[in-house]
């Protein structure tokens, strides 16, 4: 790739979003802003996608490429299920197997490998940057994973990560404010605080429009013994959290005031 193409490639990069993921004491949280910029049009929409198997994905990059990733991932799941069904039937021709009962994956890591394959496939075709956060639940320890097609980097078991145009500012705040003892509820409040702050002071005008918060809880050890109704609360779901936490917000603003004083000195 010559210098002019590199320049154009970088100039076209528009990760117009902010998505934050973090591992907490009771699970994983994904928080995203809702502002969607398409040319001169600004709309509001959800950027985090819930899939079967307790899988949650969110991407940052060119909107059209992210859309293609989100559109294709469900078909990747179905393709895996069909391949597994075919494999079972080939190995056990007389076995009566219902396709709907066949698992999507026999091994947990296979889905992440499929995500990597799709990200790299989209990179090969469109030559556009794409970052993806993948949260996997349905076990006692939900995990946060990160895929980046620019550096062809896959990182498993992230503690926290922000992607998108607002990520440099968010990661700076997270480095100071995140800690391993945060619950999903408190992390959701922290993520909302960061997104609202970046939006309010217009440090990144592409970030804003409210927040979407998804919780991916850890399963308790006795999950299999719970009733169907009680199991539901451990599946990935939209957060219903009271974000009015004045003490927590005060703590964050005190931190920002400390930074302001240090810069002034």
Tab-separated table of C-alpha atoms in Angstrom:
chain	number	residue	atom	x	y	z
A	1	UNK	CA	0.000	0.000	0.000
A	2	UNK	CA	1.577	3.341	-1.055
A	3	UNK	CA	1.646	6.472	1.138
A	4	UNK	CA	-1.326	8.105	-0.600
A	5	UNK	CA	-3.473	5.024	-0.015
A	6	UNK	CA	-2.367	4.850	3.604
A	7	UNK	CA	-3.323	8.516	4.047
A	8	UNK	CA	-6.745	7.977	2.481
A	9	UNK	CA	-7.286	4.843	4.542
A	10	UNK	CA	-6.565	6.682	7.780
A	11	UNK	CA	-8.530	9.732	6.703
A	12	UNK	CA	-11.605	7.568	6.022
A	13	UNK	CA	-11.480	5.953	9.440
A	14	UNK	CA	-14.596	7.027	11.338
A	15	UNK	CA	-15.194	4.964	14.454
A	16	UNK	CA	-18.070	7.285	15.324
A	17	UNK	CA	-19.119	5.699	18.558
A	18	UNK	CA	-18.094	4.766	22.066
A	19	UNK	CA	-18.547	1.269	23.453
A	20	UNK	CA	-17.183	0.254	26.848
A	21	UNK	CA	-16.829	-3.294	28.097
A	22	UNK	CA	-15.712	-4.364	31.568
A	23	UNK	CA	-15.415	-7.488	33.651
A	24	UNK	CA	-16.982	-7.139	37.100
A	25	UNK	CA	-17.336	-9.200	40.262
A	26	UNK	CA	-20.691	-10.608	39.109
A	27	UNK	CA	-20.345	-10.635	35.319
A	28	UNK	CA	-19.523	-8.488	32.288
A	29	UNK	CA	-21.089	-5.165	31.240
A	30	UNK	CA	-21.235	-3.561	27.797
A	31	UNK	CA	-22.213	0.129	27.605
A	32	UNK	CA	-22.640	2.040	24.333
A	33	UNK	CA	-23.752	5.481	23.290
A	34	UNK	CA	-26.741	5.658	20.916
A	35	UNK	CA	-25.797	8.402	18.463
A	36	UNK	CA	-25.584	7.184	14.863
A	37	UNK	CA	-24.098	9.561	12.298
A	38	UNK	CA	-24.806	8.882	8.616
A	39	UNK	CA	-23.493	11.731	6.489
A	40	UNK	CA	-25.353	14.803	7.741
A	41	UNK	CA	-28.109	12.734	9.386
A	42	UNK	CA	-28.012	11.950	13.092
A	43	UNK	CA	-30.270	9.229	14.478
A	44	UNK	CA	-30.575	7.224	17.694
A	45	UNK	CA	-30.135	3.469	17.760
A	46	UNK	CA	-28.804	0.492	19.684
A	47	UNK	CA	-25.237	-0.643	18.990
A	48	UNK	CA	-25.023	-3.794	21.124
A	49	UNK	CA	-26.434	-7.034	19.695
A	50	UNK	CA	-27.653	-9.987	21.777
A	51	UNK	CA	-27.213	-13.399	20.161
A	52	UNK	CA	-28.133	-16.949	21.241
A	53	UNK	CA	-25.894	-18.863	23.677
A	54	UNK	CA	-25.400	-15.883	25.993
A	55	UNK	CA	-23.254	-14.106	23.392
A	56	UNK	CA	-23.221	-10.311	23.067
A	57	UNK	CA	-21.312	-8.391	20.376
A	58	UNK	CA	-20.661	-4.702	19.687
A	59	UNK	CA	-18.511	-3.175	16.960
A	60	UNK	CA	-16.833	0.139	16.168
A	61	UNK	CA	-15.732	1.272	12.726
A	62	UNK	CA	-17.429	2.200	9.455
A	63	UNK	CA	-21.160	1.830	10.083
A	64	UNK	CA	-21.818	-0.168	6.915
A	65	UNK	CA	-19.141	-2.719	7.827
A	66	UNK	CA	-20.451	-3.058	11.388
A	67	UNK	CA	-23.926	-3.630	9.953
A	68	UNK	CA	-22.548	-6.428	7.773
A	69	UNK	CA	-20.875	-8.022	10.792
A	70	UNK	CA	-24.112	-7.904	12.816
A	71	UNK	CA	-26.153	-9.204	9.883
A	72	UNK	CA	-23.855	-12.156	9.210
A	73	UNK	CA	-23.114	-13.382	12.733
A	74	UNK	CA	-26.547	-15.083	13.181
A	75	UNK	CA	-25.980	-16.948	9.896
A	76	UNK	CA	-22.543	-18.024	11.140
A	77	UNK	CA	-24.298	-19.566	14.148
A	78	UNK	CA	-26.824	-21.350	11.951
A	79	UNK	CA	-24.078	-22.641	9.664
A	80	UNK	CA	-22.246	-24.098	12.660
A	81	UNK	CA	-25.449	-25.789	13.859
A	82	UNK	CA	-26.056	-27.328	10.423
A	83	UNK	CA	-22.465	-28.572	10.212
A	84	UNK	CA	-22.756	-30.120	13.671
A	85	UNK	CA	-26.038	-31.781	12.682
A	86	UNK	CA	-24.447	-33.196	9.542
A	87	UNK	CA	-21.467	-34.455	11.541
A	88	UNK	CA	-23.689	-36.194	14.105
A	89	UNK	CA	-25.753	-37.863	11.373
A	90	UNK	CA	-22.646	-39.045	9.530
A	91	UNK	CA	-21.234	-40.582	12.694
A	92	UNK	CA	-24.576	-42.019	13.850
A	93	UNK	CA	-26.782	-42.653	10.772
A	94	UNK	CA	-29.481	-44.429	12.770
A	95	UNK	CA	-29.692	-41.797	15.486
A	96	UNK	CA	-32.914	-39.782	15.546
A	97	UNK	CA	-31.663	-36.183	15.863
A	98	UNK	CA	-33.734	-33.009	15.857
A	99	UNK	CA	-31.876	-30.091	14.260
A	100	UNK	CA	-33.258	-27.687	16.860
A	101	UNK	CA	-31.676	-29.740	19.651
A	102	UNK	CA	-28.207	-29.718	18.093
A	103	UNK	CA	-25.833	-27.285	19.851
A	104	UNK	CA	-24.313	-24.390	17.930
A	105	UNK	CA	-20.908	-25.180	19.426
A	106	UNK	CA	-19.303	-28.157	21.099
A	107	UNK	CA	-16.375	-26.072	22.352
A	108	UNK	CA	-16.662	-22.531	23.843
A	109	UNK	CA	-13.705	-21.078	21.918
A	110	UNK	CA	-15.199	-21.941	18.521
A	111	UNK	CA	-17.528	-18.940	18.477
A	112	UNK	CA	-14.681	-16.486	19.079
A	113	UNK	CA	-12.745	-18.120	16.242
A	114	UNK	CA	-15.790	-17.651	13.985
A	115	UNK	CA	-15.933	-13.972	14.993
A	116	UNK	CA	-12.248	-13.594	14.141
A	117	UNK	CA	-12.817	-15.238	10.780
A	118	UNK	CA	-15.720	-12.926	9.935
A	119	UNK	CA	-13.823	-9.790	11.020
A	120	UNK	CA	-10.815	-10.717	8.890
A	121	UNK	CA	-13.090	-11.667	5.990
A	122	UNK	CA	-14.728	-8.234	6.089
A	123	UNK	CA	-11.297	-6.599	6.316
A	124	UNK	CA	-10.106	-8.492	3.236
A	125	UNK	CA	-13.146	-7.395	1.245
A	126	UNK	CA	-13.670	-3.789	2.346
A	127	UNK	CA	-10.247	-2.711	3.704
A	128	UNK	CA	-11.934	-0.787	6.489
A	129	UNK	CA	-11.112	-0.839	10.217
A	130	UNK	CA	-13.338	-2.804	12.551
A	131	UNK	CA	-13.047	-3.393	16.290
A	132	UNK	CA	-15.361	-5.806	18.063
A	133	UNK	CA	-16.063	-6.515	21.718
A	134	UNK	CA	-17.446	-10.014	22.312
A	135	UNK	CA	-18.906	-10.918	25.699
A	136	UNK	CA	-19.621	-14.586	26.333
A	137	UNK	CA	-21.901	-15.719	29.145
A	138	UNK	CA	-23.742	-18.966	29.884
A	139	UNK	CA	-21.083	-20.074	32.374
A	140	UNK	CA	-19.868	-19.291	35.881
A	141	UNK	CA	-17.384	-16.708	34.621
A	142	UNK	CA	-18.524	-14.413	31.814
A	143	UNK	CA	-15.623	-13.250	29.631
A	144	UNK	CA	-14.821	-10.096	27.674
A	145	UNK	CA	-12.926	-10.518	24.402
A	146	UNK	CA	-11.570	-7.993	21.891
A	147	UNK	CA	-10.882	-8.334	18.146
A	148	UNK	CA	-9.141	-5.656	16.053
A	149	UNK	CA	-8.701	-6.140	12.307
A	150	UNK	CA	-6.071	-3.384	11.936
A	151	UNK	CA	-3.445	-5.080	14.050
A	152	UNK	CA	-5.060	-8.499	13.562
A	153	UNK	CA	-5.152	-8.681	17.322
A	154	UNK	CA	-7.393	-10.925	19.382
A	155	UNK	CA	-7.276	-10.557	23.111
A	156	UNK	CA	-9.146	-12.874	25.447
A	157	UNK	CA	-10.218	-12.209	29.005
A	158	UNK	CA	-9.981	-8.426	28.936
A	159	UNK	CA	-10.678	-6.675	32.234
A	160	UNK	CA	-11.921	-3.502	30.558
A	161	UNK	CA	-11.794	-1.994	27.090
A	162	UNK	CA	-13.267	0.976	25.207
A	163	UNK	CA	-13.519	1.105	21.421
A	164	UNK	CA	-14.605	3.767	18.939
A	165	UNK	CA	-13.799	7.446	18.428
A	166	UNK	CA	-14.336	8.250	22.107
A	167	UNK	CA	-12.124	5.407	23.337
A	168	UNK	CA	-8.911	7.425	24.045
A	169	UNK	CA	-10.812	9.588	26.555
A	170	UNK	CA	-12.817	6.695	27.981
A	171	UNK	CA	-9.753	4.473	28.450
A	172	UNK	CA	-7.971	7.317	30.254
A	173	UNK	CA	-10.862	7.604	32.722
A	174	UNK	CA	-11.251	3.846	33.055
A	175	UNK	CA	-7.583	3.453	33.892
A	176	UNK	CA	-8.166	5.607	36.970
A	177	UNK	CA	-11.762	4.749	37.908
A	178	UNK	CA	-12.174	1.039	37.116
A	179	UNK	CA	-11.252	-1.516	39.760
A	180	UNK	CA	-11.647	-5.270	40.088
A	181	UNK	CA	-14.207	-4.948	42.895
A	182	UNK	CA	-16.824	-3.106	40.805
A	183	UNK	CA	-20.199	-4.806	40.462
A	184	UNK	CA	-22.067	-4.743	37.147
A	185	UNK	CA	-24.439	-2.129	38.571
A	186	UNK	CA	-21.632	0.236	39.569
A	187	UNK	CA	-19.767	-0.336	36.299
A	188	UNK	CA	-22.939	0.493	34.368
A	189	UNK	CA	-23.147	3.792	36.268
A	190	UNK	CA	-19.457	4.488	35.622
A	191	UNK	CA	-19.863	3.750	31.903
A	192	UNK	CA	-22.902	6.012	31.654
A	193	UNK	CA	-21.036	8.748	33.508
A	194	UNK	CA	-18.107	8.540	31.047
A	195	UNK	CA	-20.339	8.605	27.957
A	196	UNK	CA	-22.444	11.482	29.323
A	197	UNK	CA	-19.313	13.439	30.260
A	198	UNK	CA	-17.733	13.065	26.819
A	199	UNK	CA	-21.048	14.071	25.248
A	200	UNK	CA	-21.701	17.021	27.602
A	201	UNK	CA	-18.301	18.674	27.169
A	202	UNK	CA	-18.352	17.812	23.418
A	203	UNK	CA	-14.862	16.393	23.450
A	204	UNK	CA	-16.135	13.981	20.784
A	205	UNK	CA	-19.219	15.251	18.996
A	206	UNK	CA	-19.949	11.800	17.571
A	207	UNK	CA	-20.640	10.412	21.062
A	208	UNK	CA	-24.002	10.934	22.761
A	209	UNK	CA	-27.707	10.274	22.342
A	210	UNK	CA	-28.099	8.333	25.580
A	211	UNK	CA	-26.752	4.931	26.609
A	212	UNK	CA	-27.525	1.269	26.045
A	213	UNK	CA	-26.405	-1.040	28.858
A	214	UNK	CA	-26.298	-4.836	28.609
A	215	UNK	CA	-25.482	-7.100	31.561
A	216	UNK	CA	-23.951	-10.562	31.063
A	217	UNK	CA	-24.099	-12.159	34.536
A	218	UNK	CA	-21.949	-14.983	35.871
A	219	UNK	CA	-23.944	-18.156	36.462
A	220	UNK	CA	-24.246	-19.335	40.081
A	221	UNK	CA	-22.850	-22.796	40.835
A	222	UNK	CA	-26.382	-24.166	41.329
A	223	UNK	CA	-27.727	-22.720	38.057
A	224	UNK	CA	-28.900	-26.105	36.737
A	225	UNK	CA	-31.036	-26.606	39.831
A	226	UNK	CA	-32.839	-23.258	39.505
A	227	UNK	CA	-36.342	-22.911	38.096
A	228	UNK	CA	-36.741	-21.626	34.544
A	229	UNK	CA	-38.008	-18.300	35.877
A	230	UNK	CA	-34.985	-17.801	38.163
A	231	UNK	CA	-32.589	-18.744	35.370
A	232	UNK	CA	-33.832	-15.880	33.212
A	233	UNK	CA	-32.142	-13.209	35.325
A	234	UNK	CA	-28.742	-14.779	34.605
A	235	UNK	CA	-29.129	-14.497	30.838
A	236	UNK	CA	-27.735	-11.409	29.045
A	237	UNK	CA	-30.292	-8.610	29.263
A	238	UNK	CA	-30.852	-4.868	29.062
A	239	UNK	CA	-30.018	-3.189	32.349
A	240	UNK	CA	-32.776	-1.776	34.511
A	241	UNK	CA	-30.668	0.287	36.873
A	242	UNK	CA	-31.372	3.465	38.785
A	243	UNK	CA	-28.570	5.696	37.535
A	244	UNK	CA	-29.192	8.401	40.132
A	245	UNK	CA	-26.218	7.675	42.380
A	246	UNK	CA	-25.061	11.050	43.651
A	247	UNK	CA	-22.247	9.688	45.836
A	248	UNK	CA	-20.689	7.779	42.956
A	249	UNK	CA	-21.004	10.717	40.567
A	250	UNK	CA	-19.498	13.043	43.181
A	251	UNK	CA	-16.493	10.717	43.462
A	252	UNK	CA	-15.941	10.869	39.689
A	253	UNK	CA	-16.261	14.635	39.521
A	254	UNK	CA	-13.795	14.980	42.410
A	255	UNK	CA	-11.340	12.955	40.309
A	256	UNK	CA	-11.871	15.289	37.355
A	257	UNK	CA	-11.349	18.290	39.620
A	258	UNK	CA	-8.025	16.805	40.739
A	259	UNK	CA	-6.944	16.543	37.087
A	260	UNK	CA	-8.022	20.128	36.425
A	261	UNK	CA	-5.975	21.356	39.423
A	262	UNK	CA	-2.893	19.422	38.306
A	263	UNK	CA	-3.128	20.859	34.804
A	264	UNK	CA	-3.532	24.348	36.330
A	265	UNK	CA	-0.385	23.901	38.376
